[in-house]
Amino acid sequence: MRTAKITLCVVNILILSIFAQPIFAQTAHSKRIVIAASTVLDGRGRVLHDTRIVIEGSTIASLDPKADPVDYDLRGLTVLPGWIDAHVHITWSFDKDGKNAGPSGTTQEDAYKAASNAWLTLMAGFTTVQSVGSPNDIPLRDAIAKGMLPGPRILTAAEPLQGRGEQTGTPDEIRAYVRKQKEAGADLIKIFASQSIRQGEGMTLSQDQLNAACDEAKKQGLRTLVHAYKDAVRAATLAGCTEIEHGTLATDDDLKLMAEKGAYLDPQAGLIIENYLFNKEKYLGTPGYTEEGFAAMQKILPMNHELVHHAVKTPGLKIVFGTDAVAGAHGRNAEEFIDRVRDGGQDPMQAMMSANSIGAEAMRLAEQIGAIAPGLQADIIALDGDPLKDITTVRRVVFVMKAGIVYKNTARTAIPAYAGVHP
């Protein structure tokens, strides 16, 4: 039998899964919890002061400044809803040789790495993610949902529709592919309508093919996320697709059209390319990663900053928060906030809302997550500092609660609800 090399981090995850999760579940569902907060960003653009959040089970019951007794004292911190990352690849990892292994690994070690990615993401304050691009996402999604592993709740696209021109299929064949993904358990449909930025960003689907894909998804009650650059941005918008990923080289007219049609934009201001450049040797030589591709990414980075500048100035355009996190970026998702505010000119409050209420709305989950309000899931995080004044505060997540369960509490002032429940 092959002996797997399990890192200390993975061992901790497995121990937490077996022993700590039932304790957290007991904390969340057998006791009323009260959180005291001096500053709350409610996720919808408001700042609340000197209030207390009352939690019953997995949901927020009320905001009551006089609620007692206090279980967690988070005064002096900034409290806000757990963040939502609309675009990750949570099963991507590096192999035993340190090279990019992509999302398709099926060994025990790959499973451990996927669990580790989920844990790191949750610890960074992300309580919900949308993982778009691998059937391996499905068992991880289900294990977390059942309480077998700690991690963010996951929505997944299963296997994406890869645009390959006429080889992709006729409109009817594309419709059948969409139905197949729904049967496989997909929560949404991911569509590649253009080449990677590393390969020239040309369109890979016709307008008729895009129309068929997005229309069939709507008929099946599913949303669509479209990987699109340049001309593909307008084509996907005209096709009535839900959300445009990346959007680099889109024109101001394209952005205005998106706003008119109600399409969401998920631009990446920096983290994904910065991660690739930092881990260049780990990616170079693996499928899809060449010296020419890295040169293209270096060139495109300032264009991504420029896109965000134009997007935030487009009236009515809804911008969600997505990182495209792959191997090397899991747990560093919040760096994208810094890129968007510092390099893209986005207002800090809008940046927070993009990962809260706007992200929830794009996922059609606004009645469940994305805000601190009665009736919504108790997804609550706390930062040591104020992100509205210093966006780098997003690196200092000291408290994480998901659905009423506390997974992280390193706040100096926080009082644990139960002795010993403090990972």
Coordinates of C-alpha atoms in Angstrom, one line a residue, residues 13-391:
I13 CA -7.9 19.5 9.0
L14 CA -8.8 15.8 9.5
I15 CA -8.6 16.1 13.3
L16 CA -10.9 19.2 13.1
S17 CA -13.3 17.3 10.8
I18 CA -13.6 14.3 13.1
F19 CA -13.6 15.9 16.5
A20 CA -14.2 19.7 16.4
Q21 CA -17.1 19.8 14.0
P22 CA -19.6 18.2 16.3
I23 CA -18.5 20.6 19.1
F24 CA -19.1 23.5 16.8
A25 CA -22.4 22.1 15.6
Q26 CA -23.5 21.9 19.3
T27 CA -22.4 25.4 19.9
A28 CA -24.4 26.7 16.9
H29 CA -27.6 24.7 17.3
S30 CA -28.0 24.2 21.1
K31 CA -27.4 27.7 22.4
R32 CA -28.4 31.3 21.6
I33 CA -25.3 33.3 20.7
V34 CA -24.9 37.0 21.2
I35 CA -22.1 38.9 19.5
A36 CA -21.2 42.5 20.7
A37 CA -19.9 44.8 18.0
S38 CA -19.0 48.5 17.9
T39 CA -18.7 48.7 14.1
V40 CA -20.7 46.5 11.7
L41 CA -20.6 46.8 7.9
D42 CA -24.0 45.2 7.1
G43 CA -23.0 44.1 3.6
R44 CA -25.6 46.4 2.0
G45 CA -23.7 49.6 2.3
R46 CA -24.6 50.7 5.8
V47 CA -22.4 51.1 8.9
L48 CA -24.0 50.1 12.2
H49 CA -22.6 51.2 15.5
D50 CA -22.8 49.7 19.0
T51 CA -25.1 46.8 18.4
R52 CA -25.4 43.2 19.2
I53 CA -26.1 40.3 16.8
V54 CA -28.4 37.6 18.2
I55 CA -28.0 34.2 16.5
E56 CA -30.4 31.3 16.9
G57 CA -29.1 28.1 15.4
S58 CA -27.6 28.8 12.0
T59 CA -29.4 32.1 11.4
I60 CA -29.4 35.7 12.6
A61 CA -32.4 36.2 14.8
S62 CA -32.1 40.0 15.5
L63 CA -29.9 43.0 16.0
D64 CA -30.5 44.1 19.5
P65 CA -28.2 46.6 21.3
K66 CA -29.4 45.4 24.7
A67 CA -29.2 41.6 24.1
D68 CA -27.5 39.7 26.9
P69 CA -25.4 37.8 27.8
V70 CA -22.6 38.5 25.4
D71 CA -20.9 35.3 24.1
Y72 CA -18.4 37.0 21.8
D73 CA -17.2 40.5 22.4
L74 CA -15.9 41.8 19.0
R75 CA -15.9 45.5 20.0
G76 CA -12.9 47.3 18.6
L77 CA -13.0 45.2 15.4
T78 CA -14.9 45.6 12.2
V79 CA -17.6 43.0 11.9
L80 CA -19.1 42.1 8.5
P81 CA -20.8 39.3 6.6
G82 CA -18.6 36.4 5.5
W83 CA -17.2 37.1 2.1
I84 CA -18.3 35.5 -1.2
D85 CA -15.8 34.6 -3.9
A86 CA -17.7 34.2 -7.2
H87 CA -14.8 32.5 -9.0
V88 CA -12.4 29.9 -7.6
H89 CA -10.9 26.6 -8.6
I90 CA -10.7 25.0 -5.2
T91 CA -9.4 21.6 -6.2
W92 CA -6.4 23.0 -8.1
S93 CA -3.1 22.2 -6.4
F94 CA 0.6 21.6 -7.0
D95 CA 1.8 18.0 -7.3
K96 CA 4.5 16.3 -5.2
D97 CA 7.2 17.8 -7.4
G98 CA 5.8 21.3 -6.9
K99 CA 4.4 21.7 -10.4
N100 CA 0.9 22.7 -11.3
A101 CA -1.4 19.6 -11.2
G102 CA -4.6 21.4 -12.2
P103 CA -8.0 20.2 -11.0
S104 CA -8.1 16.6 -12.2
G105 CA -6.2 14.6 -9.6
T106 CA -8.0 11.6 -8.1
T107 CA -5.5 10.3 -5.5
Q108 CA -5.9 10.4 -1.7
E109 CA -3.2 13.1 -1.6
D110 CA -5.2 15.2 -4.1
A111 CA -8.3 14.9 -1.8
Y112 CA -6.2 16.1 1.2
K113 CA -5.0 19.1 -0.8
A114 CA -8.6 20.0 -1.9
A115 CA -9.6 19.8 1.8
S116 CA -6.7 22.0 2.7
N117 CA -7.7 24.5 0.1
A118 CA -11.2 24.7 1.5
W119 CA -9.9 25.2 5.0
L120 CA -7.5 28.0 4.0
T121 CA -10.2 29.7 2.1
L122 CA -12.6 29.6 5.1
M123 CA -9.9 30.8 7.4
A124 CA -9.4 33.8 5.1
G125 CA -13.0 34.9 5.7
F126 CA -14.7 33.4 2.7
T127 CA -17.8 31.5 3.8
T128 CA -19.2 30.9 0.3
V129 CA -17.4 30.3 -3.0
Q130 CA -18.3 29.4 -6.5
S131 CA -15.9 26.8 -7.9
V132 CA -16.2 26.7 -11.6
G133 CA -14.4 24.1 -13.6
S134 CA -14.0 20.5 -12.2
P135 CA -16.3 17.5 -11.5
N136 CA -14.0 17.0 -8.4
D137 CA -15.7 20.0 -6.9
I138 CA -18.9 18.0 -6.4
P139 CA -17.8 15.5 -3.7
L140 CA -16.0 18.3 -1.8
R141 CA -19.1 20.5 -2.0
D142 CA -21.2 17.7 -0.7
A143 CA -18.8 16.7 2.1
I144 CA -18.7 20.3 3.4
A145 CA -22.5 20.6 3.2
K146 CA -22.9 17.4 5.2
G147 CA -20.5 18.6 7.9
M148 CA -17.8 16.0 7.1
L149 CA -15.2 18.7 6.4
P150 CA -14.8 22.3 7.4
G151 CA -14.9 24.8 4.5
P152 CA -16.9 27.4 2.7
R153 CA -20.3 26.4 1.2
I154 CA -19.5 25.6 -2.4
L155 CA -21.5 26.1 -5.6
T156 CA -20.0 24.4 -8.6
A157 CA -20.3 24.3 -12.3
A158 CA -19.0 20.7 -12.5
E159 CA -17.5 20.3 -16.1
P160 CA -17.4 23.6 -18.1
L161 CA -18.5 24.0 -21.7
Q162 CA -15.2 24.4 -23.6
G163 CA -15.5 26.7 -26.6
R164 CA -13.8 25.0 -29.6
G165 CA -15.7 26.6 -32.5
E166 CA -17.7 24.2 -34.6
Q167 CA -16.1 21.3 -32.7
T168 CA -18.1 22.4 -29.6
G169 CA -21.3 21.2 -31.3
T170 CA -24.4 22.5 -32.8
P171 CA -26.8 24.7 -30.8
D172 CA -28.9 21.6 -30.1
E173 CA -25.9 19.6 -29.0
I174 CA -24.9 22.5 -26.7
R175 CA -28.3 22.5 -25.1
A176 CA -28.0 18.8 -24.5
Y177 CA -24.6 19.4 -22.8
V178 CA -26.2 22.0 -20.5
R179 CA -28.9 19.5 -19.5
K180 CA -26.2 16.9 -18.8
Q181 CA -24.3 19.2 -16.4
K182 CA -27.5 19.8 -14.5
E183 CA -28.0 16.0 -14.2
A184 CA -24.4 15.7 -12.9
G185 CA -25.2 18.0 -10.1
A186 CA -24.0 21.4 -11.4
D187 CA -25.3 24.5 -9.6
L188 CA -24.5 26.7 -12.6
I189 CA -23.0 26.5 -16.0
K190 CA -19.5 27.7 -16.8
I191 CA -18.8 28.6 -20.5
F192 CA -15.5 29.4 -22.2
A193 CA -16.4 31.8 -24.9
S194 CA -12.9 33.0 -25.7
Q195 CA -9.4 31.7 -25.5
S196 CA -7.2 32.3 -22.4
I197 CA -5.4 35.6 -22.3
R198 CA -2.3 33.4 -22.6
Q199 CA -3.4 32.2 -25.9
G200 CA -4.7 35.3 -27.6
E201 CA -8.2 35.9 -26.2
G202 CA -10.0 35.1 -29.5
M203 CA -13.7 34.0 -29.5
T204 CA -14.3 30.3 -29.4
L205 CA -18.0 30.2 -29.6
S206 CA -20.4 31.8 -32.2
Q207 CA -23.3 34.0 -31.2
D208 CA -25.7 31.2 -32.0
Q209 CA -23.8 28.8 -29.8
L210 CA -23.7 31.2 -26.9
N211 CA -27.4 32.0 -27.3
A212 CA -28.2 28.3 -27.1
A213 CA -26.0 27.7 -24.0
C214 CA -27.4 30.6 -22.0
D215 CA -31.0 30.1 -23.1
E216 CA -31.0 26.4 -22.2
A217 CA -29.4 27.2 -18.8
K218 CA -32.3 29.6 -18.1
K219 CA -34.8 27.0 -19.0
Q220 CA -33.1 24.6 -16.6
G221 CA -33.1 27.2 -13.8
L222 CA -29.4 27.6 -13.9
R223 CA -27.1 30.7 -14.1
T224 CA -24.3 31.1 -16.5
L225 CA -20.7 32.3 -16.0
V226 CA -18.9 33.1 -19.2
H227 CA -15.1 33.3 -19.5
A228 CA -14.9 36.2 -22.0
Y229 CA -12.4 38.7 -23.3
K230 CA -12.8 41.5 -25.9
D231 CA -15.5 40.6 -28.5
A232 CA -16.8 37.7 -26.4
V233 CA -18.0 40.1 -23.7
R234 CA -20.6 41.8 -25.9
A235 CA -21.6 38.4 -27.4
A236 CA -22.2 36.9 -24.0
T237 CA -24.2 40.0 -22.9
L238 CA -26.4 39.8 -26.0
A239 CA -26.9 36.1 -25.3
G240 CA -28.5 37.0 -21.9
C241 CA -25.8 35.2 -19.9
T242 CA -25.8 35.9 -16.2
E243 CA -22.2 36.9 -15.4
I244 CA -19.1 37.8 -17.4
E245 CA -15.8 36.6 -16.0
H246 CA -12.6 38.6 -16.6
G247 CA -13.9 41.0 -19.3
T248 CA -10.4 42.3 -20.2
L249 CA -10.4 44.5 -23.4
A250 CA -14.1 45.2 -23.1
T251 CA -15.0 48.7 -24.3
D252 CA -17.0 51.3 -22.4
D253 CA -19.9 50.6 -24.8
D254 CA -19.7 46.9 -23.8
L255 CA -19.8 47.8 -20.1
K256 CA -22.8 50.1 -20.7
L257 CA -24.6 47.3 -22.5
M258 CA -23.9 44.9 -19.6
A259 CA -25.4 47.5 -17.2
E260 CA -28.5 47.8 -19.5
K261 CA -29.0 44.0 -19.8
G262 CA -28.4 43.4 -16.0
A263 CA -25.4 41.2 -16.6
Y264 CA -22.9 41.0 -13.7
L265 CA -19.2 41.6 -14.2
D266 CA -16.4 39.8 -12.4
P267 CA -13.1 41.4 -13.3
Q268 CA -9.8 40.3 -11.8
A269 CA -7.7 43.2 -10.9
G270 CA -4.5 41.4 -9.9
L271 CA -4.4 38.3 -7.7
I272 CA -4.6 35.7 -10.4
I273 CA -1.9 37.1 -12.6
E274 CA 0.3 38.0 -9.6
N275 CA -0.1 34.5 -8.4
Y276 CA 0.9 33.0 -11.8
L277 CA 4.0 35.3 -12.0
F278 CA 5.0 34.6 -8.4
N279 CA 4.7 30.8 -9.0
K280 CA 6.0 30.9 -12.6
E281 CA 8.4 28.0 -12.3
K282 CA 5.6 25.8 -10.9
Y283 CA 3.3 26.5 -13.8
L284 CA 5.8 26.8 -16.7
G285 CA 5.8 23.8 -18.9
T286 CA 2.5 22.4 -17.6
P287 CA -0.5 22.3 -20.1
G288 CA -1.4 25.8 -21.3
Y289 CA 1.6 27.7 -19.7
T290 CA 4.4 28.9 -21.9
E291 CA 7.0 31.7 -21.8
E292 CA 4.9 33.5 -24.4
G293 CA 1.8 33.1 -22.2
F294 CA 3.6 34.6 -19.2
A295 CA 4.8 37.5 -21.3
A296 CA 1.1 38.1 -22.3
M297 CA 0.0 38.0 -18.7
Q298 CA 2.6 40.6 -17.7
K299 CA 1.4 42.8 -20.5
I300 CA -2.3 42.4 -19.6
L301 CA -2.0 43.2 -15.9
P302 CA -2.3 47.0 -16.3
M303 CA -5.1 46.5 -18.7
N304 CA -7.0 44.7 -16.0
H305 CA -6.5 47.6 -13.7
E306 CA -7.8 49.9 -16.4
L307 CA -10.9 47.7 -16.8
V308 CA -11.8 48.1 -13.2
H309 CA -11.3 51.9 -13.4
H310 CA -13.8 52.0 -16.3
A311 CA -16.2 49.4 -14.7
V312 CA -16.6 51.3 -11.4
K313 CA -17.5 54.5 -13.4
T314 CA -20.2 52.7 -15.4
P315 CA -23.6 53.7 -14.0
G316 CA -25.7 50.7 -13.0
L317 CA -23.0 48.1 -13.7
K318 CA -23.1 45.4 -11.0
I319 CA -19.6 44.2 -10.1
V320 CA -19.1 41.0 -8.1
F321 CA -16.0 39.8 -6.3
G322 CA -14.2 36.8 -7.8
T323 CA -10.5 35.9 -7.7
D324 CA -10.1 32.9 -10.1
A325 CA -8.0 31.4 -7.3
V326 CA -6.0 28.4 -8.4
A327 CA -3.0 26.6 -6.9
G328 CA -0.9 29.0 -4.9
A329 CA -3.8 31.5 -4.3
H330 CA -6.1 29.6 -2.0
G331 CA -6.3 31.4 1.3
R332 CA -5.0 34.6 -0.2
N333 CA -8.3 35.5 -1.9
A334 CA -8.6 38.8 0.0
E335 CA -5.5 40.2 -1.9
E336 CA -7.9 40.9 -4.8
F337 CA -9.7 43.5 -2.6
I338 CA -6.4 45.4 -2.3
D339 CA -5.8 45.2 -6.1
R340 CA -9.2 46.5 -6.9
V341 CA -9.1 49.4 -4.4
R342 CA -5.4 50.4 -4.8
D343 CA -4.9 49.7 -8.5
G344 CA -8.5 49.7 -9.9
G345 CA -9.9 52.7 -8.1
Q346 CA -12.9 50.9 -6.6
D347 CA -14.4 52.5 -3.5
P348 CA -13.7 50.3 -0.4
M349 CA -17.3 50.0 0.6
Q350 CA -18.3 49.0 -2.9
A351 CA -15.5 46.4 -2.8
M352 CA -16.9 44.9 0.4
M353 CA -20.4 44.9 -1.0
S354 CA -19.2 43.1 -4.2
A355 CA -18.3 40.2 -1.9
N356 CA -21.4 40.5 0.2
S357 CA -24.9 41.6 -1.0
I358 CA -24.0 42.0 -4.7
G359 CA -22.3 38.6 -4.8
A360 CA -25.3 37.0 -3.1
E361 CA -27.7 38.7 -5.5
A362 CA -25.7 37.4 -8.5
M363 CA -25.9 33.9 -7.1
R364 CA -29.7 34.3 -6.4
L365 CA -29.0 33.8 -2.7
A366 CA -29.7 37.3 -1.4
E367 CA -32.4 35.9 0.9
Q368 CA -29.9 33.6 2.5
I369 CA -26.4 35.2 2.6
G370 CA -24.5 38.4 1.9
A371 CA -25.7 40.7 4.7
I372 CA -26.0 40.9 8.5
A373 CA -29.8 41.0 8.8
P374 CA -32.5 38.9 10.6
G375 CA -33.4 35.7 8.8
L376 CA -30.1 35.4 6.9
Q377 CA -27.4 32.8 7.6
A378 CA -25.1 33.7 10.5
D379 CA -22.0 34.0 8.3
I380 CA -20.0 36.6 10.2
I381 CA -16.3 37.6 10.2
A382 CA -14.3 40.2 12.0
L383 CA -11.3 42.2 10.9
D384 CA -8.6 43.8 13.1
G385 CA -8.9 47.2 11.6
D386 CA -11.2 49.2 9.3
P387 CA -11.1 48.2 5.6
L388 CA -12.8 51.5 4.7
K389 CA -9.8 53.4 5.9
D390 CA -7.1 50.8 5.2
I391 CA -7.9 48.2 2.6

